[in-house]
Amino acid sequence: SRTPLREAVRRLEGERFLERQRSGALVVRALPVEEYMHILNVRRLAEGEAARLAAGRVPRAELEHIKSRIGEALKLPEDAVTPEFAASDRDLHALIAAACGNPVLQQVIDDLKTRTSMFKFGRLPLRRKSVCAEHLAIIDALIAGDAQRAQQAMQDHVDQVRLMILARLGGQ
């Protein structure tokens, strides 16, 4: 019916995914690179804090499961891009956010991840091994219960995402 559709459109407009033109028409709003970089800066802080809070709190079995999925991804050819690799990335970030113990921080992270996931670069298969290594460093710190190391590993990971995007935009 129209009511759920109207509410969905209002929500997308409220979350700034859609914008209303002078004519009244709605269009998908472009996400300027500068705004994307600002979002990554906030993600760096939020996800770093979430990793710090989650250290020692994430069930070891879940971390080991993601670790084994990462190990499988590392066995693939360098140019392979799989849905499983993207899923393990999404699952690790979500697991940390859920384990941080702060539902507001978890929601902020979920929202920021949604906004940054809309900026696609073809998943860059040549960065897969680096991402896997970054994820393994985060997991190892979480398993060890080392809050500072978990925070730093997560911040380093987000920094590498930022650098990759800047390099890609620069034509490298």
CSV table of N, CA and C in Angstrom, one decimal, residues 1-171:
chain,number,residue,atom,x,y,z
A,1,SER,N,0.8,-1.2,0.0
A,1,SER,CA,0.0,0.0,0.0
A,1,SER,C,0.9,1.3,0.0
A,2,ARG,N,0.3,2.4,-0.1
A,2,ARG,CA,1.0,3.6,-0.2
A,2,ARG,C,1.7,4.0,1.1
A,3,THR,N,1.0,3.7,2.2
A,3,THR,CA,1.6,4.2,3.5
A,3,THR,C,3.0,3.7,3.8
A,4,PRO,N,3.2,2.4,3.7
A,4,PRO,CA,4.6,1.9,3.9
A,4,PRO,C,5.6,2.5,2.9
A,5,LEU,N,5.1,2.6,1.7
A,5,LEU,CA,6.0,3.2,0.7
A,5,LEU,C,6.4,4.6,1.0
A,6,ARG,N,5.4,5.4,1.4
A,6,ARG,CA,5.6,6.8,1.7
A,6,ARG,C,6.5,6.9,2.9
A,7,GLU,N,6.3,6.0,3.9
A,7,GLU,CA,7.2,6.1,5.1
A,7,GLU,C,8.6,5.7,4.7
A,8,ALA,N,8.8,4.7,3.8
A,8,ALA,CA,10.1,4.3,3.4
A,8,ALA,C,10.8,5.5,2.7
A,9,VAL,N,10.1,6.1,1.8
A,9,VAL,CA,10.7,7.3,1.1
A,9,VAL,C,11.0,8.4,2.1
A,10,ARG,N,10.2,8.7,3.0
A,10,ARG,CA,10.5,9.7,4.0
A,10,ARG,C,11.7,9.4,4.8
A,11,ARG,N,11.8,8.1,5.1
A,11,ARG,CA,13.0,7.6,5.9
A,11,ARG,C,14.3,7.8,5.1
A,12,LEU,N,14.3,7.4,3.8
A,12,LEU,CA,15.4,7.6,2.9
A,12,LEU,C,15.8,9.1,2.8
A,13,GLU,N,14.7,9.9,2.7
A,13,GLU,CA,15.0,11.4,2.6
A,13,GLU,C,15.5,11.9,3.9
A,14,GLY,N,15.0,11.4,5.0
A,14,GLY,CA,15.5,11.9,6.3
A,14,GLY,C,17.0,11.4,6.6
A,15,GLU,N,17.3,10.3,6.0
A,15,GLU,CA,18.7,9.8,6.2
A,15,GLU,C,19.6,10.4,5.1
A,16,ARG,N,19.1,11.2,4.3
A,16,ARG,CA,19.8,12.0,3.3
A,16,ARG,C,20.3,11.1,2.1
A,17,PHE,N,19.6,10.0,1.9
A,17,PHE,CA,19.9,9.2,0.7
A,17,PHE,C,19.2,9.7,-0.5
A,18,LEU,N,18.1,10.3,-0.3
A,18,LEU,CA,17.3,11.0,-1.3
A,18,LEU,C,17.2,12.5,-1.0
A,19,GLU,N,17.1,13.3,-2.1
A,19,GLU,CA,16.9,14.7,-1.9
A,19,GLU,C,15.8,15.2,-2.8
A,20,ARG,N,15.1,16.1,-2.4
A,20,ARG,CA,13.9,16.7,-3.1
A,20,ARG,C,14.4,17.8,-4.0
A,21,GLN,N,14.1,17.8,-5.3
A,21,GLN,CA,14.5,18.9,-6.1
A,21,GLN,C,13.4,19.9,-6.1
A,22,ARG,N,13.7,21.1,-6.6
A,22,ARG,CA,12.7,22.2,-6.6
A,22,ARG,C,11.4,21.8,-7.2
A,23,SER,N,11.4,20.9,-8.2
A,23,SER,CA,10.2,20.5,-8.8
A,23,SER,C,9.4,19.5,-7.9
A,24,GLY,N,10.0,19.1,-6.8
A,24,GLY,CA,9.3,18.2,-6.0
A,24,GLY,C,9.7,16.7,-6.2
A,25,ALA,N,10.4,16.5,-7.3
A,25,ALA,CA,10.9,15.1,-7.6
A,25,ALA,C,12.0,14.7,-6.6
A,26,LEU,N,12.0,13.4,-6.3
A,26,LEU,CA,13.1,12.9,-5.4
A,26,LEU,C,14.2,12.3,-6.3
A,27,VAL,N,15.4,12.5,-6.0
A,27,VAL,CA,16.6,11.9,-6.7
A,27,VAL,C,17.5,11.3,-5.6
A,28,VAL,N,18.3,10.3,-6.0
A,28,VAL,CA,19.3,9.8,-5.2
A,28,VAL,C,20.4,10.9,-5.0
A,29,ARG,N,20.7,11.2,-3.8
A,29,ARG,CA,21.7,12.2,-3.5
A,29,ARG,C,23.1,11.7,-3.7
A,30,ALA,N,23.9,12.4,-4.4
A,30,ALA,CA,25.3,12.1,-4.6
A,30,ALA,C,26.1,12.3,-3.3
A,31,LEU,N,27.0,11.4,-3.1
A,31,LEU,CA,27.8,11.5,-1.8
A,31,LEU,C,29.2,12.0,-2.2
A,32,PRO,N,29.4,13.3,-1.9
A,32,PRO,CA,30.7,13.9,-2.3
A,32,PRO,C,31.9,13.1,-1.6
A,33,VAL,N,33.0,13.1,-2.2
A,33,VAL,CA,34.2,12.4,-1.7
A,33,VAL,C,34.5,13.0,-0.3
A,34,GLU,N,34.4,14.3,-0.2
A,34,GLU,CA,34.8,15.0,1.1
A,34,GLU,C,33.9,14.5,2.2
A,35,GLU,N,32.6,14.3,1.9
A,35,GLU,CA,31.7,13.8,3.0
A,35,GLU,C,32.0,12.4,3.3
A,36,TYR,N,32.4,11.6,2.3
A,36,TYR,CA,32.8,10.2,2.5
A,36,TYR,C,34.0,10.1,3.4
A,37,MET,N,35.0,11.0,3.2
A,37,MET,CA,36.2,11.1,4.1
A,37,MET,C,35.8,11.5,5.5
A,38,HIS,N,34.9,12.4,5.6
A,38,HIS,CA,34.4,12.8,7.0
A,38,HIS,C,33.8,11.6,7.7
A,39,ILE,N,33.0,10.8,6.9
A,39,ILE,CA,32.3,9.6,7.5
A,39,ILE,C,33.4,8.6,7.9
A,40,LEU,N,34.4,8.4,7.1
A,40,LEU,CA,35.5,7.5,7.5
A,40,LEU,C,36.2,8.0,8.7
A,41,ASN,N,36.4,9.3,8.9
A,41,ASN,CA,37.0,9.8,10.1
A,41,ASN,C,36.2,9.5,11.3
A,42,VAL,N,34.9,9.6,11.2
A,42,VAL,CA,34.0,9.3,12.3
A,42,VAL,C,34.0,7.7,12.6
A,43,ARG,N,34.0,7.0,11.5
A,43,ARG,CA,34.1,5.5,11.6
A,43,ARG,C,35.4,5.1,12.3
A,44,ARG,N,36.5,5.8,12.0
A,44,ARG,CA,37.7,5.4,12.6
A,44,ARG,C,37.6,5.6,14.2
A,45,LEU,N,37.0,6.7,14.6
A,45,LEU,CA,36.8,6.9,16.0
A,45,LEU,C,35.8,5.9,16.6
A,46,ALA,N,34.7,5.8,16.0
A,46,ALA,CA,33.6,4.9,16.5
A,46,ALA,C,34.0,3.4,16.6
A,47,GLU,N,34.5,3.0,15.4
A,47,GLU,CA,34.9,1.5,15.4
A,47,GLU,C,36.1,1.2,16.2
A,48,GLY,N,37.0,2.2,16.3
A,48,GLY,CA,38.2,2.0,17.2
A,48,GLY,C,37.7,1.8,18.6
A,49,GLU,N,36.8,2.7,19.1
A,49,GLU,CA,36.3,2.6,20.4
A,49,GLU,C,35.5,1.3,20.6
A,50,ALA,N,34.7,0.9,19.6
A,50,ALA,CA,33.9,-0.3,19.7
A,50,ALA,C,34.9,-1.5,19.9
A,51,ALA,N,36.0,-1.5,19.1
A,51,ALA,CA,37.0,-2.6,19.3
A,51,ALA,C,37.6,-2.6,20.7
A,52,ARG,N,37.9,-1.4,21.2
A,52,ARG,CA,38.5,-1.3,22.5
A,52,ARG,C,37.5,-1.9,23.5
A,53,LEU,N,36.3,-1.5,23.4
A,53,LEU,CA,35.3,-2.0,24.4
A,53,LEU,C,34.9,-3.5,24.2
A,54,ALA,N,35.1,-4.0,23.0
A,54,ALA,CA,34.7,-5.4,22.7
A,54,ALA,C,35.8,-6.4,23.1
A,55,ALA,N,37.1,-5.9,23.3
A,55,ALA,CA,38.2,-6.7,23.5
A,55,ALA,C,37.9,-7.6,24.8
A,56,GLY,N,38.0,-8.9,24.5
A,56,GLY,CA,37.8,-9.9,25.6
A,56,GLY,C,36.3,-10.2,25.8
A,57,ARG,N,35.4,-9.5,25.1
A,57,ARG,CA,34.0,-9.7,25.3
A,57,ARG,C,33.3,-10.5,24.1
A,58,VAL,N,34.0,-10.5,23.0
A,58,VAL,CA,33.5,-11.2,21.8
A,58,VAL,C,33.7,-12.7,22.0
A,59,PRO,N,32.7,-13.5,21.8
A,59,PRO,CA,32.9,-15.0,22.0
A,59,PRO,C,34.0,-15.5,21.1
A,60,ARG,N,34.9,-16.2,21.7
A,60,ARG,CA,36.1,-16.7,21.0
A,60,ARG,C,35.7,-17.6,19.8
A,61,ALA,N,34.7,-18.4,20.0
A,61,ALA,CA,34.3,-19.3,18.9
A,61,ALA,C,33.8,-18.5,17.7
A,62,GLU,N,33.2,-17.4,17.9
A,62,GLU,CA,32.7,-16.6,16.7
A,62,GLU,C,33.9,-16.0,16.0
A,63,LEU,N,34.9,-15.5,16.8
A,63,LEU,CA,36.1,-14.9,16.2
A,63,LEU,C,36.9,-16.0,15.5
A,64,GLU,N,37.0,-17.2,16.0
A,64,GLU,CA,37.7,-18.3,15.4
A,64,GLU,C,37.0,-18.7,14.1
A,65,HIS,N,35.7,-18.6,14.1
A,65,HIS,CA,35.0,-18.9,12.8
A,65,HIS,C,35.3,-17.9,11.8
A,66,ILE,N,35.2,-16.6,12.1
A,66,ILE,CA,35.6,-15.6,11.1
A,66,ILE,C,37.0,-15.7,10.7
A,67,LYS,N,37.9,-16.1,11.6
A,67,LYS,CA,39.3,-16.3,11.3
A,67,LYS,C,39.5,-17.4,10.3
A,68,SER,N,38.7,-18.5,10.4
A,68,SER,CA,38.8,-19.6,9.4
A,68,SER,C,38.3,-19.2,8.1
A,69,ARG,N,37.2,-18.3,8.1
A,69,ARG,CA,36.7,-17.8,6.8
A,69,ARG,C,37.7,-16.9,6.1
A,70,ILE,N,38.4,-16.1,6.9
A,70,ILE,CA,39.5,-15.3,6.3
A,70,ILE,C,40.6,-16.2,5.8
A,71,GLY,N,40.9,-17.3,6.5
A,71,GLY,CA,42.0,-18.2,6.0
A,71,GLY,C,41.6,-18.8,4.6
A,72,GLU,N,40.3,-19.1,4.5
A,72,GLU,CA,39.8,-19.6,3.2
A,72,GLU,C,39.9,-18.5,2.1
A,73,ALA,N,39.6,-17.3,2.4
A,73,ALA,CA,39.7,-16.2,1.5
A,73,ALA,C,41.2,-16.0,1.0
A,74,LEU,N,42.1,-16.2,1.9
A,74,LEU,CA,43.5,-16.1,1.6
A,74,LEU,C,44.0,-17.1,0.6
A,75,LYS,N,43.3,-18.2,0.5
A,75,LYS,CA,43.7,-19.3,-0.4
A,75,LYS,C,43.3,-19.0,-1.9
A,76,LEU,N,42.4,-18.1,-2.0
A,76,LEU,CA,41.9,-17.8,-3.4
A,76,LEU,C,42.9,-17.1,-4.2
A,77,PRO,N,42.8,-17.2,-5.5
A,77,PRO,CA,43.7,-16.4,-6.4
A,77,PRO,C,43.5,-14.9,-6.1
A,78,GLU,N,44.6,-14.2,-6.3
A,78,GLU,CA,44.6,-12.7,-6.0
A,78,GLU,C,43.5,-11.9,-6.6
A,79,ASP,N,43.1,-12.3,-7.8
A,79,ASP,CA,42.1,-11.5,-8.5
A,79,ASP,C,40.7,-11.9,-8.3
A,80,ALA,N,40.5,-12.9,-7.3
A,80,ALA,CA,39.2,-13.4,-7.0
A,80,ALA,C,38.5,-12.5,-6.1
A,81,VAL,N,37.2,-12.2,-6.4
A,81,VAL,CA,36.4,-11.4,-5.5
A,81,VAL,C,35.2,-12.3,-5.2
A,82,THR,N,34.9,-12.6,-4.0
A,82,THR,CA,33.8,-13.5,-3.6
A,82,THR,C,32.8,-12.8,-2.7
A,83,PRO,N,31.6,-13.2,-2.7
A,83,PRO,CA,30.6,-12.7,-1.8
A,83,PRO,C,31.0,-13.1,-0.3
A,84,GLU,N,31.6,-14.2,-0.2
A,84,GLU,CA,32.0,-14.7,1.2
A,84,GLU,C,33.1,-13.7,1.8
A,85,PHE,N,34.0,-13.2,1.0
A,85,PHE,CA,35.0,-12.3,1.5
A,85,PHE,C,34.3,-11.0,2.0
A,86,ALA,N,33.3,-10.5,1.3
A,86,ALA,CA,32.6,-9.3,1.7
A,86,ALA,C,31.8,-9.6,2.9
A,87,ALA,N,31.2,-10.8,3.0
A,87,ALA,CA,30.4,-11.2,4.1
A,87,ALA,C,31.2,-11.3,5.4
A,88,SER,N,32.4,-11.8,5.3
A,88,SER,CA,33.3,-12.0,6.5
A,88,SER,C,33.7,-10.6,7.0
A,89,ASP,N,33.9,-9.6,6.1
A,89,ASP,CA,34.2,-8.3,6.5
A,89,ASP,C,33.0,-7.7,7.3
A,90,ARG,N,31.8,-7.8,6.6
A,90,ARG,CA,30.6,-7.2,7.3
A,90,ARG,C,30.3,-7.9,8.6
A,91,ASP,N,30.5,-9.2,8.7
A,91,ASP,CA,30.2,-10.0,9.9
A,91,ASP,C,31.2,-9.6,11.0
A,92,LEU,N,32.5,-9.4,10.7
A,92,LEU,CA,33.4,-9.0,11.7
A,92,LEU,C,33.1,-7.6,12.3
A,93,HIS,N,32.9,-6.7,11.5
A,93,HIS,CA,32.5,-5.3,11.9
A,93,HIS,C,31.2,-5.3,12.8
A,94,ALA,N,30.2,-6.1,12.3
A,94,ALA,CA,29.0,-6.2,13.1
A,94,ALA,C,29.1,-6.9,14.4
A,95,LEU,N,29.9,-7.9,14.4
A,95,LEU,CA,30.2,-8.7,15.7
A,95,LEU,C,30.9,-7.8,16.7
A,96,ILE,N,31.8,-7.0,16.3
A,96,ILE,CA,32.5,-6.1,17.2
A,96,ILE,C,31.6,-5.0,17.7
A,97,ALA,N,30.8,-4.4,16.8
A,97,ALA,CA,29.8,-3.4,17.2
A,97,ALA,C,28.8,-4.0,18.2
A,98,ALA,N,28.3,-5.2,18.0
A,98,ALA,CA,27.4,-5.8,18.9
A,98,ALA,C,28.0,-6.1,20.2
A,99,ALA,N,29.3,-6.4,20.3
A,99,ALA,CA,29.9,-6.9,21.5
A,99,ALA,C,30.4,-5.7,22.3
A,100,CYS,N,30.4,-4.5,21.8
A,100,CYS,CA,31.0,-3.3,22.5
A,100,CYS,C,30.2,-3.0,23.8
A,101,GLY,N,28.9,-3.4,23.8
A,101,GLY,CA,28.1,-3.1,25.0
A,101,GLY,C,27.5,-1.8,25.0
A,102,ASN,N,27.5,-1.0,23.9
A,102,ASN,CA,26.9,0.3,23.8
A,102,ASN,C,26.0,0.3,22.6
A,103,PRO,N,24.7,0.2,22.8
A,103,PRO,CA,23.8,0.1,21.7
A,103,PRO,C,23.7,1.3,20.9
A,104,VAL,N,24.0,2.5,21.4
A,104,VAL,CA,24.0,3.7,20.7
A,104,VAL,C,25.2,3.7,19.7
A,105,LEU,N,26.4,3.3,20.2
A,105,LEU,CA,27.6,3.2,19.4
A,105,LEU,C,27.4,2.2,18.3
A,106,GLN,N,26.7,1.1,18.6
A,106,GLN,CA,26.4,0.0,17.6
A,106,GLN,C,25.6,0.6,16.5
A,107,GLN,N,24.6,1.4,16.9
A,107,GLN,CA,23.7,2.0,15.8
A,107,GLN,C,24.4,3.0,15.0
A,108,VAL,N,25.3,3.8,15.6
A,108,VAL,CA,26.1,4.8,14.9
A,108,VAL,C,27.0,4.0,13.8
A,109,ILE,N,27.6,3.0,14.3
A,109,ILE,CA,28.5,2.2,13.4
A,109,ILE,C,27.7,1.6,12.2
A,110,ASP,N,26.5,1.0,12.6
A,110,ASP,CA,25.7,0.4,11.5
A,110,ASP,C,25.3,1.5,10.5
A,111,ASP,N,24.9,2.7,11.0
A,111,ASP,CA,24.5,3.7,10.0
A,111,ASP,C,25.7,4.2,9.2
A,112,LEU,N,26.9,4.4,9.8
A,112,LEU,CA,28.0,4.8,9.0
A,112,LEU,C,28.5,3.7,8.0
A,113,LYS,N,28.4,2.5,8.4
A,113,LYS,CA,28.8,1.4,7.5
A,113,LYS,C,27.8,1.4,6.3
A,114,THR,N,26.5,1.6,6.5
A,114,THR,CA,25.6,1.7,5.4
A,114,THR,C,25.9,2.8,4.5
A,115,ARG,N,26.3,4.0,5.0
A,115,ARG,CA,26.6,5.1,4.2
A,115,ARG,C,27.8,4.9,3.4
A,116,THR,N,28.9,4.3,4.0
A,116,THR,CA,30.1,4.1,3.3
A,116,THR,C,30.0,2.9,2.3
A,117,SER,N,29.2,2.0,2.6
A,117,SER,CA,29.1,0.8,1.7
A,117,SER,C,28.5,1.2,0.3
A,118,MET,N,27.9,2.3,0.2
A,118,MET,CA,27.3,2.8,-1.0
A,118,MET,C,28.3,3.3,-2.0
A,119,PHE,N,29.5,3.5,-1.5
A,119,PHE,CA,30.6,4.1,-2.3
A,119,PHE,C,31.5,2.9,-2.8
A,120,LYS,N,31.2,2.4,-4.0
A,120,LYS,CA,31.8,1.1,-4.5
A,120,LYS,C,33.0,1.4,-5.4
A,121,PHE,N,34.0,0.6,-5.2
A,121,PHE,CA,35.2,0.6,-6.1
A,121,PHE,C,35.5,-0.8,-6.6
A,122,GLY,N,34.4,-1.6,-6.8
A,122,GLY,CA,34.6,-2.9,-7.4
A,122,GLY,C,35.3,-3.8,-6.4
A,123,ARG,N,35.2,-3.5,-5.2
A,123,ARG,CA,35.8,-4.4,-4.1
A,123,ARG,C,37.3,-4.6,-4.1
A,124,LEU,N,37.9,-4.1,-5.1
A,124,LEU,CA,39.4,-4.1,-5.2
A,124,LEU,C,40.0,-5.4,-4.8
A,125,PRO,N,40.0,-6.4,-5.6
A,125,PRO,CA,40.6,-7.7,-5.3
A,125,PRO,C,42.0,-7.6,-4.9
A,126,LEU,N,42.8,-6.7,-5.4
A,126,LEU,CA,44.2,-6.7,-5.1
A,126,LEU,C,44.5,-6.2,-3.6
A,127,ARG,N,43.4,-5.7,-3.0
A,127,ARG,CA,43.6,-5.4,-1.6
A,127,ARG,C,43.1,-6.4,-0.6
A,128,ARG,N,42.6,-7.5,-1.1
A,128,ARG,CA,42.0,-8.6,-0.3
A,128,ARG,C,43.0,-9.1,0.7
A,129,LYS,N,44.2,-9.4,0.3
A,129,LYS,CA,45.2,-10.0,1.3
A,129,LYS,C,45.5,-9.0,2.4
A,130,SER,N,45.6,-7.7,2.1
A,130,SER,CA,45.9,-6.7,3.1
A,130,SER,C,44.7,-6.6,4.1
A,131,VAL,N,43.5,-6.6,3.5
A,131,VAL,CA,42.3,-6.5,4.4
A,131,VAL,C,42.3,-7.8,5.3
A,132,CYS,N,42.6,-8.9,4.8
A,132,CYS,CA,42.6,-10.1,5.6
A,132,CYS,C,43.6,-10.0,6.7
A,133,ALA,N,44.8,-9.5,6.4
A,133,ALA,CA,45.8,-9.3,7.4
A,133,ALA,C,45.4,-8.3,8.5
A,134,GLU,N,44.7,-7.2,8.1
A,134,GLU,CA,44.2,-6.2,9.0
A,134,GLU,C,43.1,-6.9,9.9
A,135,HIS,N,42.2,-7.6,9.3
A,135,HIS,CA,41.2,-8.3,10.1
A,135,HIS,C,41.8,-9.3,11.1
A,136,LEU,N,42.8,-10.0,10.7
A,136,LEU,CA,43.4,-11.0,11.6
A,136,LEU,C,44.1,-10.3,12.7
A,137,ALA,N,44.7,-9.1,12.5
A,137,ALA,CA,45.3,-8.4,13.6
A,137,ALA,C,44.2,-7.9,14.6
A,138,ILE,N,43.1,-7.5,14.1
A,138,ILE,CA,42.0,-7.1,15.0
A,138,ILE,C,41.5,-8.3,15.8
A,139,ILE,N,41.3,-9.4,15.1
A,139,ILE,CA,40.8,-10.6,15.8
A,139,ILE,C,41.8,-11.1,16.8
A,140,ASP,N,43.1,-11.1,16.5
A,140,ASP,CA,44.1,-11.5,17.5
A,140,ASP,C,44.0,-10.6,18.7
A,141,ALA,N,43.9,-9.4,18.6
A,141,ALA,CA,43.8,-8.4,19.7
A,141,ALA,C,42.6,-8.7,20.5
A,142,LEU,N,41.5,-8.9,19.8
A,142,LEU,CA,40.2,-9.2,20.5
A,142,LEU,C,40.3,-10.5,21.4
A,143,ILE,N,40.8,-11.5,20.8
A,143,ILE,CA,41.0,-12.8,21.5
A,143,ILE,C,41.9,-12.6,22.7
A,144,ALA,N,43.0,-11.8,22.5
A,144,ALA,CA,43.9,-11.6,23.6
A,144,ALA,C,43.3,-10.7,24.7
A,145,GLY,N,42.2,-10.1,24.4
A,145,GLY,CA,41.6,-9.1,25.3
A,145,GLY,C,42.4,-7.8,25.5
A,146,ASP,N,43.2,-7.5,24.5
A,146,ASP,CA,44.1,-6.4,24.5
A,146,ASP,C,43.3,-5.2,23.9
A,147,ALA,N,42.7,-4.4,24.7
A,147,ALA,CA,41.8,-3.3,24.3
A,147,ALA,C,42.6,-2.3,23.5
A,148,GLN,N,43.7,-1.9,23.9
A,148,GLN,CA,44.5,-0.8,23.2
A,148,GLN,C,44.9,-1.3,21.8
A,149,ARG,N,45.4,-2.6,21.7
A,149,ARG,CA,45.8,-3.1,20.5
A,149,ARG,C,44.6,-3.3,19.5
A,150,ALA,N,43.5,-3.7,20.1
A,150,ALA,CA,42.3,-3.9,19.2
A,150,ALA,C,41.9,-2.5,18.7
A,151,GLN,N,41.9,-1.5,19.5
A,151,GLN,CA,41.5,-0.2,19.0
A,151,GLN,C,42.5,0.3,17.9
A,152,GLN,N,43.7,0.1,18.1
A,152,GLN,CA,44.7,0.6,17.2
A,152,GLN,C,44.6,-0.2,15.9
A,153,ALA,N,44.4,-1.5,16.0
A,153,ALA,CA,44.3,-2.4,14.8
A,153,ALA,C,43.0,-1.9,13.9
A,154,MET,N,41.9,-1.6,14.6
A,154,MET,CA,40.7,-1.2,13.9
A,154,MET,C,41.0,0.2,13.3
A,155,GLN,N,41.6,1.1,14.0
A,155,GLN,CA,41.9,2.4,13.4
A,155,GLN,C,42.8,2.3,12.2
A,156,ASP,N,43.8,1.4,12.3
A,156,ASP,CA,44.7,1.2,11.2
A,156,ASP,C,44.0,0.7,10.0
A,157,HIS,N,43.0,-0.2,10.3
A,157,HIS,CA,42.2,-0.8,9.2
A,157,HIS,C,41.4,0.3,8.5
A,158,VAL,N,40.7,1.1,9.2
A,158,VAL,CA,39.9,2.2,8.6
A,158,VAL,C,40.8,3.2,7.9
A,159,ASP,N,42.0,3.4,8.5
A,159,ASP,CA,43.0,4.3,7.8
A,159,ASP,C,43.4,3.7,6.4
A,160,GLN,N,43.6,2.4,6.3
A,160,GLN,CA,43.9,1.8,5.1
A,160,GLN,C,42.8,1.9,4.0
A,161,VAL,N,41.6,1.8,4.5
A,161,VAL,CA,40.4,2.0,3.6
A,161,VAL,C,40.5,3.4,3.0
A,162,ARG,N,40.7,4.4,3.9
A,162,ARG,CA,40.8,5.8,3.4
A,162,ARG,C,41.9,6.0,2.4
A,163,LEU,N,43.1,5.4,2.7
A,163,LEU,CA,44.2,5.5,1.8
A,163,LEU,C,44.0,4.9,0.5
A,164,MET,N,43.3,3.7,0.5
A,164,MET,CA,43.0,3.0,-0.7
A,164,MET,C,42.0,3.8,-1.6
A,165,ILE,N,41.1,4.5,-1.0
A,165,ILE,CA,40.1,5.3,-1.7
A,165,ILE,C,40.8,6.5,-2.3
A,166,LEU,N,41.6,7.1,-1.5
A,166,LEU,CA,42.4,8.3,-2.0
A,166,LEU,C,43.3,7.9,-3.2
A,167,ALA,N,43.9,6.7,-3.1
A,167,ALA,CA,44.8,6.3,-4.2
A,167,ALA,C,44.0,6.0,-5.4
A,168,ARG,N,42.8,5.4,-5.2
A,168,ARG,CA,42.0,5.0,-6.3
A,168,ARG,C,41.5,6.3,-7.1
A,169,LEU,N,41.1,7.3,-6.3
A,169,LEU,CA,40.6,8.5,-6.8
A,169,LEU,C,41.8,9.3,-7.6
A,170,GLY,N,43.0,9.0,-7.1
A,170,GLY,CA,44.1,9.7,-7.7
A,170,GLY,C,44.6,8.9,-8.9
A,171,GLY,N,43.9,7.8,-9.3
A,171,GLY,CA,44.3,7.1,-10.5
A,171,GLY,C,45.4,6.1,-10.3
